[in-house]
Each structure stands twice: as C-alpha cells, then as structure tokens.
C-alpha cells in the first residue's frame, strides 16, 4: 500500500504524516455544557527500518511460552500436522496484527480492507529470536508436552527445534507465587541477594542481545501470577528508592519487578502479562529515564474480551447491567497457581475492574455511586482433569424497559494458551512498532509516546495508563484507537463510519 498525499512524506528511513486532529473542548456553565470544536496539528514520524528483534519471555517453559514459541516455528517452517480432523496448516488466527484487516478506503463504492500488518512496516513474527527464563529446567520440547496444549503430531514435529531451547535459570521468590509451584522450581538462581539477582538478569539480557546480534530486545512476563506486593512509596515510589530497596533485598520486591527493572536498565521495554502490580512507580521512572516503554497488566484473551464487548453493547444500547457472575474452571498450571487465595486475588481484581469505566460513562443508567456497585462476582476453580481447556461461564443480568430483565448465559470453551499466544505476539510487535514512532504537536520537537504504553489496552485486562489519563476498557473503542493510530501514522484518513463518499459520491 502506498499513500499519495500532500500531507505525507517518505524517504528511505522515515514516513512523516501530518494530521489535523479534531476534538471538542467542553466547558461547563452551571448545568449546561458549551461544546467548542477545535483542531490541533500533529505530525507522526515512523522509522520504516525494521530491526532484528529479540524477545525474552519470563516463564518461557509455561503453557503460553511454549505455545507461542512452537506456534511461530510452525509458521516459520510451514510445518503441517495431522489430527483426527485431518491435516492442518499453521496460521496466526487470533492475532490482531497478522489475521485481522483494516479498512483503508473505498474503490468506487467498494470498501477496501488490508491486513493490519501491511499498513505500517512491522517485524515479521517468524523473524523474532526467542529466549528467556523459567524456574523449571525442562527444555521447550518437554515443556510443550507437559503443557498439553498443542496437538500431539505437531509436538512431535516441533521436537527437533524445541529440544535445543532451554530456559535460563530464574529468580524465585516462593512467597509471591503459590506454594504448589515449589515442585517445578529446579532451575533457580541461588542466594537471596536481590541486587545480585538483578545483575545476573541484566547480564543475561546483554549476552542474549550480543550473541544473537540483535538491534533490540523486549522482555515480557508470562510467568505465574504473583500476589500483589504491598506497595509503599518509600520502597517502590521512585527509581532511587526502588534501587535502594533492591540493594537491601526488601521482602516486598517481587521477582517480576526485578525483571522489569533489569529490562529498563538494559534499555528494553517491558510488558506484564499477569495481573500483579509489577509496574510500580519506581519502574515507570526507570523506564522514563531509559526511554523505553512499560505496558500491562494481564493479557485480555477470551472471557474478559467478551465481557468488555457485551457490556459496551448493553450500556451503549441504553440497557442496564445489574449483575455479572463469571465462573471459570481450568486444569492447567495457571489454574493450579491461582488456587492459592493470594494469587487468585490478583486475578480477581483484573477480571473485575474491566467494566468500570463503561458503566461510569452512562449517568442515565447509573446516576449514583451506589448503582455503579453492581453485583460482579469472579469465581476460579482448579479442576486438573480439564487441562488447558478452560471453561468460562458467565451470567449477565440486565434491566430493560419497564422493569423487565434480560439475561445472557455465555459458555466459552477453548485452550487458553491458543488464545494467549497470538495476543502475546501482537503485544510484542506493536510495542516494537511504537518504539519507532514519534510525534510532534503544533510543530514542537518530535517526541516518543508516553512511557506507559496504554495504546496496547485492547490486549490487556487491566490496562495501565499514563497518570491523569483515564483507562478505556470498551473493546471497540480500544480497537478503534489502535487502528486509527496506525492509519494516521501511515497518512490514511480516520474512518468515522459516516460513509458519505458511498452515499453521495
Ligand atoms: P504456566 O503456569 O503454564 O506458565 C508459567 C511459567 O512461569 C511456568 O513454566 C513457571 O515455571 C514459570 N515461572 C514461575 N515463576 C517464575 C519466575 N520467577 N521466573 C521464571 N519463570 C517462572 O502459565 P500460562 O498459562 O503460561 O500463563 C502465564 C501467565 O499469563 C499467568 O500469570 C496467567 O495468569 C497469565 N495469563 C494467561 C492467559 C492465558 O490465556 N493463558 C491469559 C491472561 C493471563
Ligand atoms: C482463570 O480464569 C485463568 C486466567 O489466567 C484466565 O484464563 C486468563 O487470565 C484469561 O482470562 P480472560 O478473562 O481474558 O479469558
């Protein structure tokens, strides 16, 4: 795709687009709103050179880590396999960047769509070099068998590639994850000195980058859900305090926070795929200083994606959700870890806060704080026999016209990691792309996006936002935000769905 426009310039290295952003400033005058439309000029500069990208996964030997690595290798080497349903070709279904499309315009009256990945130059997932850590020493072939996610025939075909991949020893603070994980922790960096741990992880990152001749590395936590650390401004509040707390091996510094700090100190962006409060203010300050991004928290894969879609639809239709009861049962290692109350609490929070802003936006349905406090219940049960095939059952009870009730009962079954792996890939590819984009507002100097990369909120259950920026959870708004950003950077028109060119030529 090539954009021909007076507002877009391209040379060998950069694509610069000029965009007049239309917004509306609202002033309150007593009980009246005064709306003042305004236009602000933005320029977006995208470095079109595609780097050699390395990714280090924390929890590489888990269900997500093995499914992602094996799935990408299957695509890279076009490995086909057989199951009782026949012969399968590898694909990237479930990946926003690889398997979804964006409308770029109209040809006569026909709408034209292209793959998301073709709007701006992006890394090909098959070119990513993977590495990482796990507290379990199994090589990735054995770890994939343990995970029981991928069809047996594909596991066998991937074995020669995966058995050479062995996770690095990791740091293990048993107090932060469930006690039932202790029996797999046979690949652990010894000692209790958190500063030494940080330095070892930093060296691992530097070695990985150098040995694989990489332009950049991104770290992503896909290890077990930790309990929340007890956040304290004196311990976690600034970069300096955080480093001091690491030096003194403070008990409330989690393993995930050590990895986040190591990433920042090595100049790598860090993504938190679990719900715990890894990205404390001190980490954000470290990231800011290093000029890298942090993003989180907790991958938004199935049940929550649906929830933020259905609740957006109901509230958008003027229907009032009054209760959401979400059950899950699953039998994989994630479920085993979440069977401990402290870890469940972290997950409960991210699964529960995901509709708050959608409800809060509608003061017709929810005029008071009390009414916003709907009956939203989260239950997770560990049932080993179900393996990675997670069952999610939700009942949504809403109030309709004249005091009537509308109830939806939703049953969702799938391999959790077959949804998570393509989503993880998207997080990595988009994070890398956003490292190459700069913007300038009203002809000021070009700058990078804010340190906390809330552009990725479509992929997160509890999206972390820059301070002062409200979080958006509604799925269609999150997707529109991402789609419009890449379109604007490419010099394309943002679609407001009026379709005037189709209606009136
Ligand atoms: P898993 O339990 O199969 O994998 C986690 C891996 O992390 C294990 O291999 C474990 O040995 C390792 N680990 C634990 N502590 C570690 C440490 N300190 N350093 C290095 N490795 C460590 O779990 P799964 O299914 O892969 O999920 C991973 C994370 O992603 C969990 O926190 C889960 O809640 C979260 N998540 C998963 C989703 C999914 O659909 N699979 C969706 C949303 C979030
Ligand atoms: C229990 O629900 C296990 C969790 O790890 C979830 O399966 C995972 O976070 C995915 O959740 P969701 O709501 O995005 O499908």
XYZ file of C-alpha atoms in Angstrom, residues 320-322 359-360 363 365-375:
17
model
C -28.546 -1.511 32.416
C -26.321 -4.435 33.514
C -27.094 -5.211 37.160
C -20.712 1.786 33.470
C -19.394 5.105 34.786
C -25.153 8.659 34.097
C -28.391 4.327 33.747
C -26.101 4.856 36.748
C -26.837 8.264 38.307
C -25.363 7.350 41.707
C -22.217 5.661 43.063
C -24.404 3.081 44.724
C -25.931 1.956 41.445
C -22.478 1.594 39.917
C -21.702 -1.013 42.520
C -23.235 -3.871 40.524
C -23.064 -7.482 41.650
